[in-house]
CSV table of C-alpha atoms in Angstrom, one decimal:
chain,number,residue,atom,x,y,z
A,1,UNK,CA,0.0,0.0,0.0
A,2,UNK,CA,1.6,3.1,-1.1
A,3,UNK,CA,0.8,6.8,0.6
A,4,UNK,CA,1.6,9.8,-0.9
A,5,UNK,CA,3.0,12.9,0.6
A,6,UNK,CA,1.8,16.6,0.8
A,7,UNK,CA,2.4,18.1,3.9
A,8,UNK,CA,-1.0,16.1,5.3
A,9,UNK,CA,-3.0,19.0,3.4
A,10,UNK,CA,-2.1,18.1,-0.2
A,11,UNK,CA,-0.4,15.7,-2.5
A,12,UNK,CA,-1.4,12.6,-5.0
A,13,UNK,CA,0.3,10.0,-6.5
A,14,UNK,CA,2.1,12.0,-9.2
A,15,UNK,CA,5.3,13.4,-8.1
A,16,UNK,CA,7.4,16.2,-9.4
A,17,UNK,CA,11.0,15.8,-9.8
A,18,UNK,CA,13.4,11.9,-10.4
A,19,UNK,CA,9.5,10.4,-9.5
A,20,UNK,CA,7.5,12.6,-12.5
A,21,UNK,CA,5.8,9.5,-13.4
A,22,UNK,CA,5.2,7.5,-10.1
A,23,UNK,CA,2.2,5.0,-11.2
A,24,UNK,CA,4.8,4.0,-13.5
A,25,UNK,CA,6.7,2.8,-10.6
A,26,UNK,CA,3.6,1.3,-9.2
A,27,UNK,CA,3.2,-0.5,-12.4
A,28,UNK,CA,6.7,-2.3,-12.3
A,29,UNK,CA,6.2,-3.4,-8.9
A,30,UNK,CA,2.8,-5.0,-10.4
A,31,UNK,CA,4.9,-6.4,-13.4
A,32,UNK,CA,7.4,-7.6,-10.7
A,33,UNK,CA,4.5,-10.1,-9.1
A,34,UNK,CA,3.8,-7.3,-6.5
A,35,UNK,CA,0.0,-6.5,-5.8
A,36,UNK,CA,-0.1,-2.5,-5.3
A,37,UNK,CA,-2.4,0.0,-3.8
A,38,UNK,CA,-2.2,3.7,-3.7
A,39,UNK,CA,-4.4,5.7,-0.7
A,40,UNK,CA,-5.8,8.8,-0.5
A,41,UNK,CA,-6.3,10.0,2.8
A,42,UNK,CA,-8.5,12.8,4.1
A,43,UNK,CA,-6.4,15.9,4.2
A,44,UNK,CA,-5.9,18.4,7.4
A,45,UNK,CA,-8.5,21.1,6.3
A,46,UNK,CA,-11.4,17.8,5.6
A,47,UNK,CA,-10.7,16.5,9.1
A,48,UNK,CA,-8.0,16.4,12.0
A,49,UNK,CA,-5.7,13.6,13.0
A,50,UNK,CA,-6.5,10.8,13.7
A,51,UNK,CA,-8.9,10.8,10.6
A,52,UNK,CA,-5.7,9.8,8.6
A,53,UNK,CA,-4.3,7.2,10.4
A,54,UNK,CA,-7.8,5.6,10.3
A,55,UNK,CA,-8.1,5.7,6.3
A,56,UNK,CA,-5.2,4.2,6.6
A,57,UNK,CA,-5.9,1.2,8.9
A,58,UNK,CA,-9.7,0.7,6.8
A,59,UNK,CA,-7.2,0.5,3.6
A,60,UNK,CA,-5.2,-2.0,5.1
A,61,UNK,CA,-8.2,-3.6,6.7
A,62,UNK,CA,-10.3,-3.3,3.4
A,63,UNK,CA,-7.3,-5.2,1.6
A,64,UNK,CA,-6.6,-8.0,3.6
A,65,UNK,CA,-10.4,-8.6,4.1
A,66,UNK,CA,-10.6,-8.7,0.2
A,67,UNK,CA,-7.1,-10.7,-0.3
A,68,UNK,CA,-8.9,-13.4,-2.5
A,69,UNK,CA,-9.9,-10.9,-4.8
A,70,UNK,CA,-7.0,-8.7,-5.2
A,71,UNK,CA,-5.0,-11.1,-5.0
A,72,UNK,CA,-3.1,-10.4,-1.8
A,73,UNK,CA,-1.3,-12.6,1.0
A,74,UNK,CA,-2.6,-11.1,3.9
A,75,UNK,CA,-0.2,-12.3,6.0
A,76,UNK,CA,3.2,-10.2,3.5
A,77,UNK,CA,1.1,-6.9,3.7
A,78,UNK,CA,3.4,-3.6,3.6
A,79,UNK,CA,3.3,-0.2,3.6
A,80,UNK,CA,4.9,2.2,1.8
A,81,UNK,CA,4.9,5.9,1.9
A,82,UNK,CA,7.4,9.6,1.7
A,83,UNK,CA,7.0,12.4,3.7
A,84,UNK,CA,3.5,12.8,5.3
A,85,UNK,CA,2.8,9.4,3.5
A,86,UNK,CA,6.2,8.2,5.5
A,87,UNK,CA,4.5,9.7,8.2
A,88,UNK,CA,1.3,7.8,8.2
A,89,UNK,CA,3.2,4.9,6.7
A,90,UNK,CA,5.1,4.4,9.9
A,91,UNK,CA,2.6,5.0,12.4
A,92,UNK,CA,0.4,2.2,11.0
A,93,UNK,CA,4.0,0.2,10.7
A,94,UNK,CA,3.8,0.7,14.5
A,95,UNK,CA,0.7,1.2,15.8
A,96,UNK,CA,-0.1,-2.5,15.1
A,97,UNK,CA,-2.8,-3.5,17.7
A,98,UNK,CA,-3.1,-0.3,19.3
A,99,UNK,CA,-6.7,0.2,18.9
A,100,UNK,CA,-6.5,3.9,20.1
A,101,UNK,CA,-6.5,5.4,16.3
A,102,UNK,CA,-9.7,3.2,15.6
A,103,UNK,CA,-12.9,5.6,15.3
A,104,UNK,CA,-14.8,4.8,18.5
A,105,UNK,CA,-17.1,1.7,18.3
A,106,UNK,CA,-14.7,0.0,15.7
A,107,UNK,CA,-15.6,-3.7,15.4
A,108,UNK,CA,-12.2,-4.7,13.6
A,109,UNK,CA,-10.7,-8.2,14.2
A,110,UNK,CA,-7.6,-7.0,17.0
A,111,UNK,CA,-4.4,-7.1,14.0
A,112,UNK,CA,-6.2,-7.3,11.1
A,113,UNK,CA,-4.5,-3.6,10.5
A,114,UNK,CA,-1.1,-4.9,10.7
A,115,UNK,CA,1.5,-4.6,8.1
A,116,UNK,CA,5.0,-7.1,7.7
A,117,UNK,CA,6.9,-4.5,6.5
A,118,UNK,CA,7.6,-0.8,6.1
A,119,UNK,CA,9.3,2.1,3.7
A,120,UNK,CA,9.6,5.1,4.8
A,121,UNK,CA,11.0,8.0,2.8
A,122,UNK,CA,11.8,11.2,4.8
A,123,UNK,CA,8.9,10.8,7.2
A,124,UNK,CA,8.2,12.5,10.6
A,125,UNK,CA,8.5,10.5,13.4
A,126,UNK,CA,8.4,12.4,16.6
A,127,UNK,CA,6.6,15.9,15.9
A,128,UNK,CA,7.7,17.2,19.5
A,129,UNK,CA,11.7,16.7,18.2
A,130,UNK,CA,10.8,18.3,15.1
A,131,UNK,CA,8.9,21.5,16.9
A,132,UNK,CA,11.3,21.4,19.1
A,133,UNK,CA,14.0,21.7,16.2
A,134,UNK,CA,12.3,24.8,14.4
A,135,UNK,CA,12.7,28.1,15.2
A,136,UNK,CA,10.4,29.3,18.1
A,137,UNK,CA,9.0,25.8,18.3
A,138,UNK,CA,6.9,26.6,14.9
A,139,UNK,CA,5.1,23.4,13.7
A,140,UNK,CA,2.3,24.5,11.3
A,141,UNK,CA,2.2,21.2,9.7
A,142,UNK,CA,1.4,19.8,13.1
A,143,UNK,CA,-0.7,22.0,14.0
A,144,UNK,CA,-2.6,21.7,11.2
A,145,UNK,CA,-2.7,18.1,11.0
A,146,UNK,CA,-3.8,18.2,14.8
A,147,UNK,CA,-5.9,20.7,15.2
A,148,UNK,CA,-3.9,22.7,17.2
A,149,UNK,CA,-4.5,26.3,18.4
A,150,UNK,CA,-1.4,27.4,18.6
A,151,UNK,CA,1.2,25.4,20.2
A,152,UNK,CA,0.4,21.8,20.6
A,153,UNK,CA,0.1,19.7,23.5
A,154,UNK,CA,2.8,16.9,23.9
A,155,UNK,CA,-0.3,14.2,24.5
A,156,UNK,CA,-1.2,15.5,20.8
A,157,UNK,CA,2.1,15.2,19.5
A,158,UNK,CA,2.6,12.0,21.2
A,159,UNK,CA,-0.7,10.4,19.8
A,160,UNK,CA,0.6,11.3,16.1
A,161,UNK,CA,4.4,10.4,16.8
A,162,UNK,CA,5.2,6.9,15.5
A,163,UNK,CA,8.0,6.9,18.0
A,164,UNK,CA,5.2,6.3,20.9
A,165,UNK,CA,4.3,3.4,19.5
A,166,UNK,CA,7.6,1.4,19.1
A,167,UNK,CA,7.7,-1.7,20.6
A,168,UNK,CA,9.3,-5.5,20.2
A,169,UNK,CA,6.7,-6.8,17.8
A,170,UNK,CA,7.0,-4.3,15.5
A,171,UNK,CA,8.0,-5.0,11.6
A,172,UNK,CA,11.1,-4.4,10.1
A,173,UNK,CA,11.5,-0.4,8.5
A,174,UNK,CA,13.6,0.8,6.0
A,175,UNK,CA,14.0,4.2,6.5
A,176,UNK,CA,15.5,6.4,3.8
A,177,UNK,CA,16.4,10.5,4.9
A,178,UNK,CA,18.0,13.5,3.1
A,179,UNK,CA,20.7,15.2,4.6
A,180,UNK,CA,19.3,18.2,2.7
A,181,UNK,CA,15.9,18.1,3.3
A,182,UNK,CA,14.3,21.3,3.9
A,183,UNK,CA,11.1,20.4,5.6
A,184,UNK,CA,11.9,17.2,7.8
A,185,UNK,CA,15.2,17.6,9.3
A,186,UNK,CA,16.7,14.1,9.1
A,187,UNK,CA,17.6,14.1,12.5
């Protein structure tokens, strides 16, 4: 399942730049034997976070639920995704089981979210380190994505970090960083 990017209040599947034609890429992973998926997610200004990270885990949950007719191995799932797609990309990499991004009331079989495997291309991790990094603690990307007026609280940062959720059990990552990135420092 592939994410795109976009700051968490734009972005599709086409990319500028090396990646100007990325559902070509998509296609030779198909061509390769690989099933493929690309997810749009509701965007800051439709709705706040966690709204993303639950379009996420229905995608996931929508694709291994329908493995027979995509077909999909449920059980080698992964996730792919760069910048805010890293983002969300990671945090459902890590947020296996955790049933705290679920809309309330969710009726999900407990894993059936979970991914094998993860790449993740310049993606934010821990948005208190990276507020913490800029200049007068400035995160309008996070505060957009949250909801925040103003600062945000660390609960809210820690709720969207995928670095709160790390754990044992948790699939391998590749994680793939820029030293000269401009928006996501890659420390």
């Amino acid at each position: 399942l592939y994410i795109h990017g976009g700051g968490w209040i734009g972005g599709h599947t086409r990319h500028s730049g090396a990646l100007s034609n990325f559902p070509a890429v998509l296609a030779a992973l198909a061509a390769e034997g690989f099933t493929v998926a690309s997810l749009e997610y509701r965007l800051a200004a439709e709705a706040r976070f966690p709204a993303q990270a639950q379009d996420v885990r229905a995608a996931l949950r929508y694709l291994k639920g329908n493995a027979a007719h995509y077909g999909i191995d449920p059980a080698r799932t992964g996730i792919w995704g760069g910048s805010a797609g890293g983002h969300l990309s990671a945090l459902a990499a890590l947020s296996c089981g955790d049933a705290s991004l679920d809309p309330e009331g969710t009726t999900a079989a407990a894993g059936s979210e979970c991914v094998r495997a993860s790449v993740i291309w310049y993606g934010v991790f821990d948005f208190a380190a990276l507020a913490a990094g800029r200049p007068g603690g400035a995160d309008g990307g996070a505060a957009r994505l949250l909801g925040c007026d103003g600062a945000c609280r660390p609960e809210d940062y820690a709720l969207a970090s995928p670095v709160s959720y790390i754990d044992a059990n948790d699939p391998p990552m590749l994680l793939i960083h820029g030293e000269q990135d401009r928006v996501v420092p890659v420390a």
